[in-house]
mmCIF file of C-alpha atoms in Angstrom:
data_model
loop_
_atom_site.group_PDB
_atom_site.id
_atom_site.type_symbol
_atom_site.label_atom_id
_atom_site.label_comp_id
_atom_site.label_asym_id
_atom_site.label_seq_id
_atom_site.Cartn_x
_atom_site.Cartn_y
_atom_site.Cartn_z
ATOM 1 C CA MET F 1 -46.479 -3.640 33.675
ATOM 2 C CA ALA F 2 -48.955 -4.438 36.464
ATOM 3 C CA ASP F 3 -50.146 -0.815 36.425
ATOM 4 C CA VAL F 4 -50.661 -0.948 32.657
ATOM 5 C CA ALA F 5 -52.556 -4.229 32.983
ATOM 6 C CA LYS F 6 -54.817 -2.768 35.696
ATOM 7 C CA LEU F 7 -55.582 0.413 33.733
ATOM 8 C CA ALA F 8 -56.247 -1.508 30.496
ATOM 9 C CA GLY F 9 -58.252 -4.213 32.266
ATOM 10 C CA VAL F 10 -56.133 -7.050 30.900
ATOM 11 C CA SER F 11 -53.618 -9.538 32.252
ATOM 12 C CA SER F 12 -49.898 -8.859 32.613
ATOM 13 C CA GLN F 13 -49.286 -11.590 30.043
ATOM 14 C CA THR F 14 -51.322 -9.611 27.487
ATOM 15 C CA VAL F 15 -49.305 -6.483 28.246
ATOM 16 C CA SER F 16 -46.110 -8.500 27.741
ATOM 17 C CA ARG F 17 -47.291 -9.792 24.370
ATOM 18 C CA VAL F 18 -48.152 -6.277 23.204
ATOM 19 C CA ALA F 19 -44.855 -4.854 24.488
ATOM 20 C CA ASN F 20 -42.892 -7.537 22.629
ATOM 21 C CA GLY F 21 -44.907 -7.246 19.412
ATOM 22 C CA GLN F 22 -46.127 -10.825 19.630
ATOM 23 C CA PRO F 23 -49.215 -12.067 17.742
ATOM 24 C CA GLY F 24 -52.374 -13.442 19.306
ATOM 25 C CA VAL F 25 -53.763 -10.172 20.679
ATOM 26 C CA VAL F 26 -57.081 -8.799 19.386
ATOM 27 C CA GLU F 27 -56.475 -5.435 17.703
ATOM 28 C CA SER F 28 -58.930 -3.567 19.929
ATOM 29 C CA THR F 29 -57.192 -5.003 23.010
ATOM 30 C CA ARG F 30 -53.785 -4.078 21.608
ATOM 31 C CA GLU F 31 -54.919 -0.472 21.114
ATOM 32 C CA GLN F 32 -56.331 -0.436 24.649
ATOM 33 C CA VAL F 33 -52.987 -1.612 26.070
ATOM 34 C CA LEU F 34 -51.008 0.869 23.976
ATOM 35 C CA ALA F 35 -53.246 3.691 25.167
ATOM 36 C CA ALA F 36 -52.610 2.669 28.786
ATOM 37 C CA MET F 37 -48.861 2.580 28.113
ATOM 38 C CA ARG F 38 -48.983 6.103 26.715
ATOM 39 C CA GLU F 39 -51.054 7.407 29.603
ATOM 40 C CA LEU F 40 -48.710 5.937 32.215
ATOM 41 C CA GLY F 41 -45.511 6.683 30.275
ATOM 42 C CA TYR F 42 -44.610 3.001 30.309
ATOM 43 C CA ARG F 43 -41.559 1.811 28.390
ATOM 44 C CA PRO F 44 -40.535 -1.849 28.170
ATOM 45 C CA ASN F 45 -37.265 -2.501 30.012
ATOM 46 C CA SER F 46 -35.024 -3.766 27.215
ATOM 47 C CA ALA F 47 -32.224 -4.724 29.612
ATOM 48 C CA ALA F 48 -34.517 -6.886 31.709
ATOM 49 C CA ARG F 49 -36.037 -8.400 28.599
ATOM 50 C CA SER F 50 -32.569 -9.195 27.237
ATOM 51 C CA LEU F 51 -31.632 -10.985 30.454
ATOM 52 C CA ARG F 52 -34.825 -12.985 30.333
ATOM 53 C CA TYR F 53 -34.647 -14.046 26.685
ATOM 54 C CA GLY F 54 -30.863 -14.040 26.201
ATOM 55 C CA ARG F 55 -31.008 -11.623 23.245
ATOM 56 C CA PHE F 56 -30.251 -7.917 22.916
ATOM 57 C CA ASN F 57 -31.777 -7.199 19.489
ATOM 58 C CA THR F 58 -28.547 -5.422 18.597
ATOM 59 C CA ILE F 59 -26.023 -6.131 15.844
ATOM 60 C CA GLY F 60 -22.414 -5.019 16.138
ATOM 61 C CA VAL F 61 -20.738 -3.656 13.003
ATOM 62 C CA ILE F 62 -16.931 -3.565 12.914
ATOM 63 C CA LEU F 63 -15.688 -1.477 10.016
ATOM 64 C CA PHE F 64 -12.566 0.138 8.653
ATOM 65 C CA GLY F 65 -13.129 3.493 6.993
ATOM 66 C CA LEU F 66 -16.698 4.793 7.087
ATOM 67 C CA SER F 67 -15.700 7.546 4.651
ATOM 68 C CA SER F 68 -15.435 5.185 1.670
ATOM 69 C CA THR F 69 -18.472 5.005 -0.601
ATOM 70 C CA GLY F 70 -18.870 1.250 -0.377
ATOM 71 C CA ASN F 71 -18.576 1.069 3.406
ATOM 72 C CA SER F 72 -20.927 3.964 4.140
ATOM 73 C CA ARG F 73 -23.601 2.681 1.772
ATOM 74 C CA THR F 74 -23.278 -0.858 3.107
ATOM 75 C CA VAL F 75 -23.640 0.359 6.702
ATOM 76 C CA GLU F 76 -26.695 2.397 5.696
ATOM 77 C CA ALA F 77 -28.261 -0.703 4.121
ATOM 78 C CA ILE F 78 -27.438 -2.843 7.165
ATOM 79 C CA ALA F 79 -29.019 -0.284 9.501
ATOM 80 C CA THR F 80 -32.158 -0.061 7.331
ATOM 81 C CA HIS F 81 -32.697 -3.820 7.091
ATOM 82 C CA ALA F 82 -31.792 -4.400 10.740
ATOM 83 C CA ALA F 83 -34.374 -1.824 11.833
ATOM 84 C CA ALA F 84 -37.002 -3.514 9.690
ATOM 85 C CA GLU F 85 -36.297 -6.713 11.657
ATOM 86 C CA GLY F 86 -36.501 -4.928 15.020
ATOM 87 C CA TYR F 87 -32.724 -4.712 15.557
ATOM 88 C CA ALA F 88 -30.464 -1.747 16.293
ATOM 89 C CA ILE F 89 -26.802 -1.562 15.264
ATOM 90 C CA THR F 90 -23.727 -0.631 17.280
ATOM 91 C CA LEU F 91 -20.782 0.694 15.237
ATOM 92 C CA ILE F 92 -17.303 -0.363 16.310
ATOM 93 C CA PRO F 93 -14.951 1.666 14.076
ATOM 94 C CA VAL F 94 -11.286 0.894 13.541
ATOM 95 C CA GLY F 95 -9.373 4.044 12.608
ATOM 96 C CA VAL F 96 -6.100 2.465 11.505
ATOM 97 C CA PRO F 97 -6.407 -1.144 10.270
ATOM 98 C CA THR F 98 -3.550 -2.736 12.188
ATOM 99 C CA GLN F 99 -3.735 -6.203 13.741
ATOM 100 C CA ASP F 100 -3.683 -4.708 17.250
ATOM 101 C CA ASN F 101 -6.579 -2.396 16.439
ATOM 102 C CA VAL F 102 -8.558 -5.232 14.898
ATOM 103 C CA LEU F 103 -8.034 -7.371 17.982
ATOM 104 C CA GLY F 104 -9.071 -4.406 20.131
ATOM 105 C CA ALA F 105 -12.282 -4.024 18.136
ATOM 106 C CA PHE F 106 -13.108 -7.707 18.606
ATOM 107 C CA THR F 107 -12.447 -7.331 22.344
ATOM 108 C CA ARG F 108 -14.787 -4.314 22.584
ATOM 109 C CA MET F 109 -17.388 -6.199 20.585
ATOM 110 C CA GLY F 110 -17.215 -9.028 23.121
ATOM 111 C CA GLU F 111 -17.882 -6.561 25.946
ATOM 112 C CA LEU F 112 -20.949 -5.028 24.286
ATOM 113 C CA ALA F 113 -24.481 -6.394 24.399
ATOM 114 C CA VAL F 114 -24.745 -7.595 20.792
ATOM 115 C CA ASP F 115 -26.299 -10.744 19.367
ATOM 116 C CA GLY F 116 -23.853 -10.981 16.478
ATOM 117 C CA VAL F 117 -21.386 -8.990 14.422
ATOM 118 C CA ILE F 118 -20.946 -7.924 10.808
ATOM 119 C CA VAL F 119 -17.317 -7.243 9.881
ATOM 120 C CA ILE F 120 -16.833 -4.839 6.959
ATOM 121 C CA ILE F 121 -13.204 -5.291 6.028
ATOM 122 C CA GLU F 122 -11.225 -4.114 3.002
ATOM 123 C CA VAL F 123 -7.808 -5.406 4.006
ATOM 124 C CA HIS F 124 -6.312 -8.850 4.473
ATOM 125 C CA LEU F 125 -6.123 -8.674 8.259
ATOM 126 C CA LEU F 126 -8.387 -11.662 8.760
ATOM 127 C CA ASP F 127 -5.696 -13.725 7.052
ATOM 128 C CA ALA F 128 -3.381 -13.224 10.045
ATOM 129 C CA THR F 129 -3.351 -16.186 12.420
ATOM 130 C CA ALA F 130 -3.461 -13.832 15.422
ATOM 131 C CA VAL F 131 -6.708 -12.240 14.227
ATOM 132 C CA ALA F 132 -9.872 -14.269 14.503
ATOM 133 C CA LEU F 133 -13.414 -13.742 15.633
ATOM 134 C CA PRO F 134 -14.081 -15.066 19.149
ATOM 135 C CA PRO F 135 -15.411 -18.651 19.101
ATOM 136 C CA GLY F 136 -19.165 -19.004 19.279
ATOM 137 C CA VAL F 137 -19.827 -15.474 17.999
ATOM 138 C CA HIS F 138 -22.427 -15.182 15.252
ATOM 139 C CA ALA F 139 -20.672 -13.333 12.438
ATOM 140 C CA VAL F 140 -20.842 -12.322 8.795
ATOM 141 C CA VAL F 141 -17.855 -10.847 6.963
ATOM 142 C CA VAL F 142 -18.145 -8.360 4.076
ATOM 143 C CA ASP F 143 -15.575 -7.776 1.325
ATOM 144 C CA SER F 144 -12.964 -10.322 2.380
ATOM 145 C CA ASP F 145 -11.358 -13.520 1.165
ATOM 146 C CA ALA F 146 -12.457 -15.384 4.302
ATOM 147 C CA GLY F 147 -15.145 -17.663 2.904
ATOM 148 C CA ASP F 148 -13.300 -20.772 4.027
ATOM 149 C CA ARG F 149 -13.666 -19.715 7.678
ATOM 150 C CA TYR F 150 -16.717 -17.421 7.940
ATOM 151 C CA PRO F 151 -19.938 -16.703 6.079
ATOM 152 C CA VAL F 152 -19.051 -13.910 3.629
ATOM 153 C CA VAL F 153 -21.320 -11.570 1.661
ATOM 154 C CA ASP F 154 -19.685 -9.598 -1.114
ATOM 155 C CA THR F 155 -20.225 -7.941 -4.463
ATOM 156 C CA ASP F 156 -19.004 -10.072 -7.359
ATOM 157 C CA GLN F 157 -15.915 -7.894 -7.790
ATOM 158 C CA ALA F 158 -14.272 -10.058 -10.432
ATOM 159 C CA ASP F 159 -17.308 -10.328 -12.694
ATOM 160 C CA GLY F 160 -17.882 -6.581 -12.515
ATOM 161 C CA ALA F 161 -14.309 -5.944 -13.657
ATOM 162 C CA ARG F 162 -14.640 -8.525 -16.421
ATOM 163 C CA GLN F 163 -17.769 -6.791 -17.732
ATOM 164 C CA ALA F 164 -15.966 -3.437 -17.774
ATOM 165 C CA VAL F 165 -12.880 -4.695 -19.642
ATOM 166 C CA ARG F 166 -14.846 -6.783 -22.149
ATOM 167 C CA HIS F 167 -17.071 -3.778 -22.897
ATOM 168 C CA LEU F 168 -14.009 -1.718 -23.814
ATOM 169 C CA LEU F 169 -12.456 -4.484 -25.910
ATOM 170 C CA GLU F 170 -15.748 -4.999 -27.751
ATOM 171 C CA LEU F 171 -15.659 -1.301 -28.672
ATOM 172 C CA GLY F 172 -12.438 -2.004 -30.574
ATOM 173 C CA HIS F 173 -9.791 -0.851 -28.103
ATOM 174 C CA ARG F 174 -6.522 -2.737 -28.476
ATOM 175 C CA THR F 175 -6.014 -2.919 -24.713
ATOM 176 C CA VAL F 176 -7.299 -1.373 -21.467
ATOM 177 C CA TRP F 177 -5.223 0.558 -18.928
ATOM 178 C CA HIS F 178 -6.117 0.215 -15.265
ATOM 179 C CA VAL F 179 -6.152 2.601 -12.305
ATOM 180 C CA ALA F 180 -6.248 0.176 -9.378
ATOM 181 C CA GLY F 181 -7.112 0.747 -5.732
ATOM 182 C CA PRO F 182 -4.699 0.179 -2.833
ATOM 183 C CA ALA F 183 -2.710 -3.053 -2.992
ATOM 184 C CA GLU F 184 -3.895 -4.082 0.487
ATOM 185 C CA SER F 185 -7.562 -3.849 -0.524
ATOM 186 C CA PHE F 186 -9.253 -7.165 -1.249
ATOM 187 C CA ALA F 187 -11.768 -5.521 -3.600
ATOM 188 C CA ALA F 188 -9.040 -3.676 -5.505
ATOM 189 C CA GLU F 189 -7.015 -6.843 -5.991
ATOM 190 C CA ARG F 190 -10.049 -8.826 -7.151
ATOM 191 C CA ARG F 191 -10.803 -6.150 -9.764
ATOM 192 C CA ALA F 192 -7.168 -5.859 -10.882
ATOM 193 C CA SER F 193 -6.779 -9.652 -11.207
ATOM 194 C CA ALA F 194 -9.914 -9.886 -13.345
ATOM 195 C CA TRP F 195 -8.738 -6.975 -15.544
ATOM 196 C CA ARG F 196 -5.438 -8.719 -16.169
ATOM 197 C CA ALA F 197 -7.072 -12.110 -16.786
ATOM 198 C CA VAL F 198 -9.459 -10.759 -19.446
ATOM 199 C CA LEU F 199 -6.605 -9.082 -21.339
ATOM 200 C CA GLU F 200 -4.461 -12.205 -21.176
ATOM 201 C CA GLU F 201 -7.335 -14.451 -22.325
ATOM 202 C CA ALA F 202 -7.917 -12.125 -25.273
ATOM 203 C CA GLY F 203 -4.210 -12.126 -26.170
ATOM 204 C CA ARG F 204 -3.933 -8.378 -25.575
ATOM 205 C CA PRO F 205 -0.951 -6.535 -24.081
ATOM 206 C CA VAL F 206 -1.216 -5.845 -20.336
ATOM 207 C CA PRO F 207 -0.162 -2.236 -19.554
ATOM 208 C CA PRO F 208 1.531 -1.351 -16.257
ATOM 209 C CA VAL F 209 -0.934 -0.747 -13.408
ATOM 210 C CA GLU F 210 -1.477 2.766 -12.078
ATOM 211 C CA ARG F 211 -2.156 2.783 -8.311
ATOM 212 C CA GLY F 212 -4.587 5.069 -6.494
ATOM 213 C CA ASP F 213 -6.049 5.296 -2.994
ATOM 214 C CA TRP F 214 -9.745 5.457 -4.033
ATOM 215 C CA SER F 215 -9.702 9.292 -4.035
ATOM 216 C CA ALA F 216 -10.371 11.581 -7.010
ATOM 217 C CA ASP F 217 -6.983 13.230 -6.418
ATOM 218 C CA SER F 218 -5.150 9.936 -6.857
ATOM 219 C CA GLY F 219 -7.165 9.263 -10.013
ATOM 220 C CA TYR F 220 -6.213 12.701 -11.297
ATOM 221 C CA ARG F 221 -2.502 12.023 -10.788
ATOM 222 C CA ALA F 222 -2.814 8.652 -12.507
ATOM 223 C CA GLY F 223 -4.803 10.273 -15.314
ATOM 224 C CA LEU F 224 -2.039 12.793 -15.971
ATOM 225 C CA ARG F 225 0.417 9.937 -16.429
ATOM 226 C CA LEU F 226 -1.974 8.028 -18.687
ATOM 227 C CA ALA F 227 -2.636 11.118 -20.801
ATOM 228 C CA ASP F 228 1.045 11.101 -21.768
ATOM 229 C CA HIS F 229 0.616 7.688 -23.442
ATOM 230 C CA PRO F 230 -0.727 8.288 -26.975
ATOM 231 C CA ASP F 231 -1.635 4.595 -27.257
ATOM 232 C CA CYS F 232 -3.905 4.789 -24.196
ATOM 233 C CA THR F 233 -7.437 4.776 -25.608
ATOM 234 C CA ALA F 234 -9.314 2.995 -22.788
ATOM 235 C CA VAL F 235 -9.114 3.231 -18.989
ATOM 236 C CA PHE F 236 -10.815 1.104 -16.354
ATOM 237 C CA ALA F 237 -10.720 2.828 -12.955
ATOM 238 C CA ALA F 238 -11.366 0.699 -9.855
ATOM 239 C CA ASN F 239 -13.932 3.164 -8.502
ATOM 240 C CA ASP F 240 -15.961 6.135 -9.693
ATOM 241 C CA GLN F 241 -14.083 8.733 -7.652
ATOM 242 C CA MET F 242 -10.766 7.819 -9.249
ATOM 243 C CA ALA F 243 -12.529 7.794 -12.625
ATOM 244 C CA LEU F 244 -13.604 11.383 -11.944
ATOM 245 C CA GLY F 245 -9.963 12.353 -11.402
ATOM 246 C CA VAL F 246 -9.006 10.599 -14.644
ATOM 247 C CA LEU F 247 -11.681 12.553 -16.543
ATOM 248 C CA ARG F 248 -10.311 15.847 -15.224
ATOM 249 C CA ALA F 249 -6.720 14.951 -16.108
ATOM 250 C CA LEU F 250 -7.647 13.896 -19.638
ATOM 251 C CA HIS F 251 -9.623 17.109 -20.140
ATOM 252 C CA GLU F 252 -6.696 19.249 -18.986
ATOM 253 C CA ARG F 253 -4.338 17.428 -21.373
ATOM 254 C CA GLY F 254 -6.697 17.858 -24.320
ATOM 255 C CA ARG F 255 -7.678 14.176 -24.549
ATOM 256 C CA ARG F 256 -11.385 13.988 -25.391
ATOM 257 C CA VAL F 257 -13.698 11.453 -23.708
ATOM 258 C CA PRO F 258 -14.833 9.223 -25.331
ATOM 259 C CA GLU F 259 -13.509 10.361 -28.748
ATOM 260 C CA ASP F 260 -9.847 9.887 -27.751
ATOM 261 C CA VAL F 261 -10.095 7.871 -24.519
ATOM 262 C CA SER F 262 -12.961 5.798 -23.103
ATOM 263 C CA VAL F 263 -13.303 5.639 -19.302
ATOM 264 C CA VAL F 264 -15.150 3.125 -17.114
ATOM 265 C CA GLY F 265 -15.551 3.313 -13.323
ATOM 266 C CA PHE F 266 -16.826 0.982 -10.620
ATOM 267 C CA ASP F 267 -19.575 1.514 -7.971
ATOM 268 C CA ASP F 268 -22.212 3.542 -9.838
ATOM 269 C CA ILE F 269 -22.365 6.226 -7.148
ATOM 270 C CA ALA F 270 -25.336 8.569 -7.152
ATOM 271 C CA ASP F 271 -23.403 11.301 -9.008
ATOM 272 C CA ALA F 272 -21.958 9.069 -11.749
ATOM 273 C CA SER F 273 -24.664 10.036 -14.222
ATOM 274 C CA SER F 274 -23.831 13.725 -13.619
ATOM 275 C CA TYR F 275 -20.127 13.442 -14.502
ATOM 276 C CA LEU F 276 -19.067 15.143 -17.725
ATOM 277 C CA PRO F 277 -19.517 13.043 -19.720
ATOM 278 C CA PRO F 278 -21.867 10.752 -17.762
ATOM 279 C CA LEU F 279 -19.799 7.814 -16.553
ATOM 280 C CA THR F 280 -20.034 4.239 -17.768
ATOM 281 C CA THR F 281 -19.572 2.196 -14.605
ATOM 282 C CA VAL F 282 -20.173 -1.100 -12.832
ATOM 283 C CA HIS F 283 -23.211 -0.955 -10.553
ATOM 284 C CA GLN F 284 -22.835 -2.436 -7.064
ATOM 285 C CA ASP F 285 -26.071 -3.286 -5.245
ATOM 286 C CA PHE F 286 -25.077 -2.105 -1.758
ATOM 287 C CA ALA F 287 -28.657 -2.386 -0.528
ATOM 288 C CA GLU F 288 -28.727 -6.077 -1.433
ATOM 289 C CA VAL F 289 -25.338 -6.649 0.231
ATOM 290 C CA GLY F 290 -26.698 -5.104 3.432
ATOM 291 C CA ARG F 291 -29.927 -7.117 3.242
ATOM 292 C CA ARG F 292 -28.080 -10.412 2.798
ATOM 293 C CA CYS F 293 -25.693 -9.591 5.653
ATOM 294 C CA VAL F 294 -28.572 -8.988 8.056
ATOM 295 C CA ARG F 295 -30.502 -12.023 6.833
ATOM 296 C CA SER F 296 -27.470 -14.302 7.172
ATOM 297 C CA LEU F 297 -26.720 -13.054 10.676
ATOM 298 C CA LEU F 298 -30.329 -13.347 11.882
ATOM 299 C CA ASP F 299 -30.517 -16.876 10.488
ATOM 300 C CA GLN F 300 -27.506 -17.750 12.645
ATOM 301 C CA ILE F 301 -28.993 -16.045 15.701
ATOM 302 C CA HIS F 302 -32.258 -17.944 15.340
ATOM 303 C CA ASP F 303 -31.057 -21.267 13.894
ATOM 304 C CA GLY F 304 -27.432 -21.673 14.958
ATOM 305 C CA PRO F 305 -24.015 -21.232 13.291
ATOM 306 C CA ALA F 306 -23.799 -21.168 9.514
ATOM 307 C CA ALA F 307 -21.274 -23.029 7.402
ATOM 308 C CA PRO F 308 -18.452 -20.966 5.883
ATOM 309 C CA GLY F 309 -18.912 -19.827 2.296
ATOM 310 C CA THR F 310 -19.227 -16.759 0.088
ATOM 311 C CA ASP F 311 -22.522 -15.293 -1.109
ATOM 312 C CA LEU F 312 -21.833 -13.099 -4.171
ATOM 313 C CA VAL F 313 -24.191 -10.279 -5.151
ATOM 314 C CA PRO F 314 -24.236 -9.778 -8.949
ATOM 315 C CA THR F 315 -22.991 -6.588 -10.618
ATOM 316 C CA THR F 316 -24.306 -4.812 -13.717
ATOM 317 C CA LEU F 317 -22.468 -2.658 -16.248
ATOM 318 C CA ILE F 318 -24.244 0.676 -16.733
ATOM 319 C CA THR F 319 -23.304 2.097 -20.151
ATOM 320 C CA ARG F 320 -23.234 5.884 -20.459
ATOM 321 C CA ALA F 321 -21.458 8.476 -22.588
ATOM 322 C CA SER F 322 -17.876 8.069 -21.311
ATOM 323 C CA THR F 323 -17.194 5.063 -23.571
ATOM 324 C CA GLY F 324 -17.242 4.781 -27.343
ATOM 325 C CA PRO F 325 -15.678 2.974 -30.312
ATOM 326 C CA VAL F 326 -11.947 3.373 -30.715
ATOM 327 C CA SER F 327 -12.426 4.063 -34.427
ATOM 328 C CA THR F 328 -13.846 7.508 -33.596
ATOM 329 C CA ALA F 329 -10.487 8.731 -32.334
ATOM 330 C CA ARG F 330 -8.583 7.015 -35.154
ATOM 331 C CA ASP F 331 -10.787 8.553 -37.868
ATOM 332 C CA ASP F 332 -10.329 11.992 -36.335
ATOM 333 C CA ASP F 333 -6.550 11.516 -36.281
ATOM 334 C CA ARG F 334 -6.476 10.620 -39.984
ATOM 335 C CA ALA F 335 -8.603 13.654 -40.800
#
C-alpha cells in the first residue's frame, strides 16, 4: 500500500479508501490510484482487512439438494444479489438430509470465515430439538416452518396452491386431483394442505393424494394411475416437472389435455411455456426470494439480530393452454 501511495503521489489513507470502495475520493485521484495498483500488481489483502474490520464479506449457504429447480434458482439469485452488495457466497451442501449431516453442516459453517448464513431447507429437520443454528449467528432460513425461531423468507406456497385449485373449480371441474411432492417436504405439505382446504371449503369431494418425488418420472407414474379414473378431469401437480410426467401419461392413455383433463403445475420453470400443451402453472419469483434473503441477512450483519418471522413472496397463476372448461370434454362425450 505504501508503494502504491508513493507511485500515485497520495497518502496511504487515500489508497485504503480506494481499495475499500469508500466515498470521498476525487474521481481523478481514484483513477490515479487504480492505475498505480495495476502497474504494481497490488491486490488488497482481504484476510488482513477482515481481521481489522471483523467482517469477511462472505455469506454461507447451507442447502439440501442443489439439483431441484427451486433450490438452484434460489442459490443463483442469492449469488447475484450478494455480488451486487460486494459479498461472495460459500456453499455448504448436505447430500443426505439427516440430523447428523445437518449438525455437521452447521459445524463446518462455524469454522468458515462467513458473516452470516442462509439455510435453504425443504425438510422438517429444523424442528428437531437437537438441530439449531449456533447462538449469535446471523441467519435467514428459506422454505421452512421456522418463523417462530428464525427470520424466514419463502414463497407463499399456500396461496399459490389455492389459486391453482380455484382456477380449476371456476372452469367447472367437480373436483381436483393432486400429485403431491414428498411428504417430508415443507413446500409440498403447504401446497397439499391448501389444495385440500379449498376443496373442503367448496364442499367438493377430496380425491386420494398421489405422491411423487418432484421428478417427471414420478409424475408420469402418478399420471398413469390418474388416467384410469374416468372422473378425473383436473389435476394439480405440485411442480412443473411432475406435471410434465402427467401430460405424457395422459397422452399415452388417450386422455386429451385440456379437452378431457386440465393440468396445472407449480414453479413456472423456463420451459413451462414450451410443454405440449403450454402449461398453466403457479409462478414463483425465485429472484425476489434471493433478494430478500440477502437483504435480510445484510440488515442483521449491519444492524444486529432480527426478530423471528416469515416474509412471504407472492405467487401468480400463469394461465396457458393446459387448462380449459370441463364442459368441453362432456360435450365431446355426448357427441
